[in-house]
mmCIF file of C-alpha atoms in Angstrom:
data_model
loop_
_atom_site.group_PDB
_atom_site.id
_atom_site.type_symbol
_atom_site.label_atom_id
_atom_site.label_comp_id
_atom_site.label_asym_id
_atom_site.label_seq_id
_atom_site.Cartn_x
_atom_site.Cartn_y
_atom_site.Cartn_z
ATOM 1 C CA MET A 4 -33.285 39.146 -49.008
ATOM 2 C CA GLU A 5 -32.349 36.480 -51.467
ATOM 3 C CA ASP A 6 -29.377 38.519 -52.664
ATOM 4 C CA ARG A 7 -27.935 38.754 -49.168
ATOM 5 C CA ARG A 8 -28.045 34.991 -48.652
ATOM 6 C CA SER A 9 -26.426 34.235 -51.967
ATOM 7 C CA GLY A 10 -23.779 36.875 -51.296
ATOM 8 C CA PHE A 11 -23.000 35.278 -47.937
ATOM 9 C CA ALA A 12 -22.795 31.831 -49.516
ATOM 10 C CA ASN A 13 -20.470 33.098 -52.230
ATOM 11 C CA ARG A 14 -18.224 34.805 -49.699
ATOM 12 C CA ALA A 15 -18.045 31.628 -47.527
ATOM 13 C CA ALA A 16 -17.213 29.517 -50.552
ATOM 14 C CA ARG A 17 -14.343 31.861 -51.443
ATOM 15 C CA GLN A 18 -12.710 31.697 -47.966
ATOM 16 C CA HIS A 19 -9.800 29.282 -47.720
ATOM 17 C CA GLY A 20 -8.356 27.800 -44.519
ATOM 18 C CA TYR A 21 -8.892 25.122 -41.931
ATOM 19 C CA SER A 22 -11.290 24.835 -39.060
ATOM 20 C CA LEU A 23 -10.093 24.492 -35.494
ATOM 21 C CA LEU A 24 -11.179 20.855 -35.440
ATOM 22 C CA GLU A 25 -9.156 20.065 -38.564
ATOM 23 C CA LEU A 26 -6.070 21.735 -37.047
ATOM 24 C CA LEU A 27 -6.428 19.794 -33.803
ATOM 25 C CA VAL A 28 -6.760 16.459 -35.595
ATOM 26 C CA ALA A 29 -3.760 17.184 -37.809
ATOM 27 C CA GLY A 30 -1.703 18.347 -34.802
ATOM 28 C CA THR A 31 -2.547 15.207 -32.863
ATOM 29 C CA ILE A 32 -1.537 12.976 -35.761
ATOM 30 C CA VAL A 33 1.786 14.810 -36.105
ATOM 31 C CA ALA A 34 2.435 14.627 -32.347
ATOM 32 C CA VAL A 35 1.757 10.877 -32.226
ATOM 33 C CA PHE A 36 3.982 10.326 -35.243
ATOM 34 C CA LEU A 37 6.837 12.363 -33.734
ATOM 35 C CA GLN A 38 6.463 10.587 -30.404
ATOM 36 C CA ALA A 39 6.597 7.171 -32.055
ATOM 37 C CA THR A 40 9.626 7.960 -34.201
ATOM 38 C CA ALA A 41 11.663 10.099 -31.787
ATOM 39 C CA GLY A 42 11.062 8.839 -28.283
ATOM 40 C CA GLY A 43 9.396 5.463 -28.391
ATOM 41 C CA SER A 44 5.792 4.636 -27.803
ATOM 42 C CA LEU A 45 3.321 6.187 -25.440
ATOM 43 C CA HIS A 46 3.418 2.929 -23.466
ATOM 44 C CA ASP A 47 7.180 3.387 -22.934
ATOM 45 C CA LEU A 48 6.602 6.933 -21.713
ATOM 46 C CA ILE A 49 3.951 5.795 -19.228
ATOM 47 C CA THR A 50 6.172 2.941 -18.022
ATOM 48 C CA ARG A 51 9.125 5.295 -17.476
ATOM 49 C CA ASN A 52 6.865 7.707 -15.602
ATOM 50 C CA LYS A 53 5.504 4.937 -13.337
ATOM 51 C CA ARG A 54 9.043 3.771 -12.615
ATOM 52 C CA GLN A 55 10.177 7.304 -11.772
ATOM 53 C CA VAL A 56 7.230 7.836 -9.394
ATOM 54 C CA ALA A 57 7.933 4.508 -7.663
ATOM 55 C CA VAL A 58 11.629 5.312 -7.210
ATOM 56 C CA GLN A 59 10.834 8.792 -5.873
ATOM 57 C CA GLU A 60 8.372 7.362 -3.340
ATOM 58 C CA LEU A 61 10.902 4.768 -2.218
ATOM 59 C CA MET A 62 13.620 7.424 -1.870
ATOM 60 C CA ARG A 63 11.202 9.558 0.166
ATOM 61 C CA LEU A 64 10.494 6.671 2.548
ATOM 62 C CA ILE A 65 14.203 5.930 2.989
ATOM 63 C CA GLN A 66 15.128 9.563 3.591
ATOM 64 C CA TYR A 67 12.233 10.032 6.015
ATOM 65 C CA SER A 68 13.258 6.947 7.995
ATOM 66 C CA ARG A 69 16.870 8.034 8.162
ATOM 67 C CA SER A 70 16.034 11.589 9.194
ATOM 68 C CA GLU A 71 13.655 10.350 11.930
ATOM 69 C CA ALA A 72 16.404 8.107 13.334
ATOM 70 C CA ILE A 73 18.766 11.079 13.528
ATOM 71 C CA HIS A 74 16.109 13.435 14.886
ATOM 72 C CA ARG A 75 14.776 11.021 17.528
ATOM 73 C CA GLN A 76 18.210 9.584 18.366
ATOM 74 C CA GLU A 77 16.722 6.077 18.186
ATOM 75 C CA ARG A 78 16.823 3.181 15.763
ATOM 76 C CA VAL A 79 14.135 3.539 13.116
ATOM 77 C CA THR A 80 13.024 0.651 10.911
ATOM 78 C CA LEU A 81 11.470 0.750 7.447
ATOM 79 C CA CYS A 82 9.827 -2.428 6.191
ATOM 80 C CA ALA A 83 6.886 -4.026 4.451
ATOM 81 C CA LEU A 84 4.491 -5.886 6.711
ATOM 82 C CA ASP A 85 3.051 -9.344 6.223
ATOM 83 C CA ALA A 86 -0.481 -10.285 7.342
ATOM 84 C CA SER A 87 0.640 -10.741 10.952
ATOM 85 C CA GLY A 88 2.325 -7.310 11.110
ATOM 86 C CA MET A 89 5.900 -8.653 10.905
ATOM 87 C CA CYS A 90 8.547 -7.308 8.532
ATOM 88 C CA ALA A 91 8.649 -9.105 5.144
ATOM 89 C CA GLY A 92 11.114 -9.006 2.246
ATOM 90 C CA ASN A 93 8.561 -8.712 -0.568
ATOM 91 C CA TRP A 94 6.979 -5.252 -0.565
ATOM 92 C CA SER A 95 4.545 -5.725 -3.455
ATOM 93 C CA GLY A 96 0.965 -4.905 -2.479
ATOM 94 C CA ARG A 97 1.826 -4.702 1.231
ATOM 95 C CA ASP A 98 1.576 -2.094 3.934
ATOM 96 C CA VAL A 99 4.852 -0.265 4.494
ATOM 97 C CA ALA A 100 5.732 1.005 7.956
ATOM 98 C CA VAL A 101 8.301 3.348 9.409
ATOM 99 C CA PHE A 102 8.592 2.747 13.135
ATOM 100 C CA VAL A 103 10.825 2.877 16.177
ATOM 101 C CA ASP A 104 11.387 -0.803 17.009
ATOM 102 C CA ARG A 105 12.317 -0.370 20.668
ATOM 103 C CA ASP A 106 11.805 -4.033 21.547
ATOM 104 C CA GLY A 107 13.546 -5.363 18.405
ATOM 105 C CA ASP A 108 10.751 -7.777 17.478
ATOM 106 C CA GLN A 109 10.331 -6.497 13.869
ATOM 107 C CA ARG A 110 6.637 -5.958 14.575
ATOM 108 C CA VAL A 111 4.917 -2.571 14.583
ATOM 109 C CA GLN A 112 3.363 -1.685 17.923
ATOM 110 C CA PRO A 113 0.888 1.245 17.979
ATOM 111 C CA ALA A 114 3.210 3.326 20.176
ATOM 112 C CA GLU A 115 6.154 2.739 17.815
ATOM 113 C CA ALA A 116 4.537 3.672 14.488
ATOM 114 C CA LEU A 117 5.688 6.853 12.760
ATOM 115 C CA GLN A 118 4.196 6.404 9.300
ATOM 116 C CA ARG A 119 2.237 3.760 7.474
ATOM 117 C CA SER A 120 1.365 3.537 3.797
ATOM 118 C CA THR A 121 0.851 0.924 1.084
ATOM 119 C CA TRP A 122 3.098 -0.102 -1.791
ATOM 120 C CA PRO A 123 0.477 -0.736 -4.515
ATOM 121 C CA GLN A 124 0.946 -3.743 -6.780
ATOM 122 C CA SER A 125 0.491 -1.360 -9.737
ATOM 123 C CA ARG A 126 3.903 0.213 -8.995
ATOM 124 C CA GLY A 127 5.550 -3.099 -9.752
ATOM 125 C CA GLU A 128 7.193 -5.819 -7.730
ATOM 126 C CA LEU A 129 9.531 -4.480 -5.061
ATOM 127 C CA LEU A 130 11.943 -6.739 -3.201
ATOM 128 C CA TRP A 131 14.454 -5.931 -0.454
ATOM 129 C CA ARG A 132 17.617 -7.999 -0.675
ATOM 130 C CA ALA A 133 20.440 -7.801 1.837
ATOM 131 C CA ALA A 134 23.438 -9.904 2.753
ATOM 132 C CA LEU A 135 22.208 -10.683 6.272
ATOM 133 C CA ARG A 136 18.690 -11.467 4.977
ATOM 134 C CA TYR A 137 17.171 -9.113 7.542
ATOM 135 C CA PRO A 138 13.822 -8.137 5.936
ATOM 136 C CA ALA A 139 13.982 -4.475 6.930
ATOM 137 C CA VAL A 140 16.126 -1.375 6.674
ATOM 138 C CA THR A 141 17.087 -0.102 10.112
ATOM 139 C CA PHE A 142 18.839 3.207 10.672
ATOM 140 C CA THR A 143 20.923 4.017 13.736
ATOM 141 C CA PRO A 144 20.727 7.336 15.616
ATOM 142 C CA GLN A 145 23.729 8.465 13.548
ATOM 143 C CA GLY A 146 21.839 7.776 10.287
ATOM 144 C CA ALA A 147 23.846 4.690 9.334
ATOM 145 C CA ALA A 148 22.164 1.529 8.070
ATOM 146 C CA LEU A 149 22.623 -1.638 10.111
ATOM 147 C CA GLN A 150 23.210 -3.528 6.870
ATOM 148 C CA ASN A 151 23.654 -2.517 3.290
ATOM 149 C CA GLY A 152 21.293 -3.936 0.708
ATOM 150 C CA SER A 153 19.270 -3.223 -2.393
ATOM 151 C CA PHE A 154 15.699 -2.664 -3.387
ATOM 152 C CA VAL A 155 14.921 -4.366 -6.683
ATOM 153 C CA LEU A 156 12.023 -2.829 -8.615
ATOM 154 C CA CYS A 157 10.528 -4.905 -11.420
ATOM 155 C CA GLN A 158 7.618 -3.891 -13.606
ATOM 156 C CA HIS A 159 7.599 -7.093 -15.701
ATOM 157 C CA ASP A 160 7.275 -5.586 -19.140
ATOM 158 C CA GLY A 161 8.785 -8.585 -20.827
ATOM 159 C CA ASP A 162 12.024 -9.846 -19.333
ATOM 160 C CA ARG A 163 12.758 -10.781 -15.724
ATOM 161 C CA SER A 164 15.601 -8.306 -15.218
ATOM 162 C CA ALA A 165 15.207 -5.490 -12.711
ATOM 163 C CA ASP A 166 14.115 -2.088 -13.970
ATOM 164 C CA VAL A 167 15.808 -0.245 -11.109
ATOM 165 C CA VAL A 168 18.180 -1.307 -8.357
ATOM 166 C CA LEU A 169 18.217 1.178 -5.484
ATOM 167 C CA SER A 170 20.991 0.380 -3.025
ATOM 168 C CA ILE A 171 21.601 1.639 0.497
ATOM 169 C CA ASN A 172 25.180 1.802 1.707
ATOM 170 C CA ARG A 173 26.302 1.306 5.325
ATOM 171 C CA GLY A 174 26.264 5.082 5.753
ATOM 172 C CA GLY A 175 22.500 4.923 5.203
ATOM 173 C CA ARG A 176 22.528 6.790 1.917
ATOM 174 C CA PRO A 177 20.395 5.521 -0.971
ATOM 175 C CA TYR A 178 21.648 5.568 -4.556
ATOM 176 C CA ILE A 179 20.570 4.116 -7.873
ATOM 177 C CA ASN A 180 22.901 1.261 -8.633
ATOM 178 C CA THR A 181 23.639 1.213 -12.352
ATOM 179 C CA THR A 182 26.524 -1.252 -12.131
ATOM 180 C CA ARG A 183 24.656 -4.246 -10.719
ATOM 181 C CA ARG A 184 21.967 -6.029 -12.723
ATOM 182 C CA ARG A 185 19.561 -8.098 -10.707
ATOM 183 C CA SER A 186 16.836 -10.470 -11.711
ATOM 184 C CA CYS A 187 13.324 -10.459 -10.347
#
């Protein structure tokens, strides 16, 4: 019996290679190093991902509002709501509503509501800015916007300049505005 154990020990001592754990640790170190040198930090990647998710959600809300206006053949409003249920210009941490504002009071009535969600503060500060200072985006039955304006998304990772400016033209179509820099 003793010979078998010593033979096994000798054979194990002669084997060369790495364990799975050693390979995983080495691979992780290499991946972190490549990430840091080639594409920035992990924090930058997470920030870009958060920004992309926020912009996609905003685009979805705009497109939904516009399509409902065309489908229903009525004016449909998209806005953030203040504590009293009125439309507000600052969307950060507020409820967001898509509704048919038949009476034009910029307040969501239960019969008018189409969709309601929240714009979490964690997505960053979101402001709606328009020339007429109307705190909402309203689409006509033809899909046009009553006023053009811009959403300014700021995640405050250092400076006070906007991360993304998403504009809506009078035709009601949203686009990322790369030519205009806005401050938060």
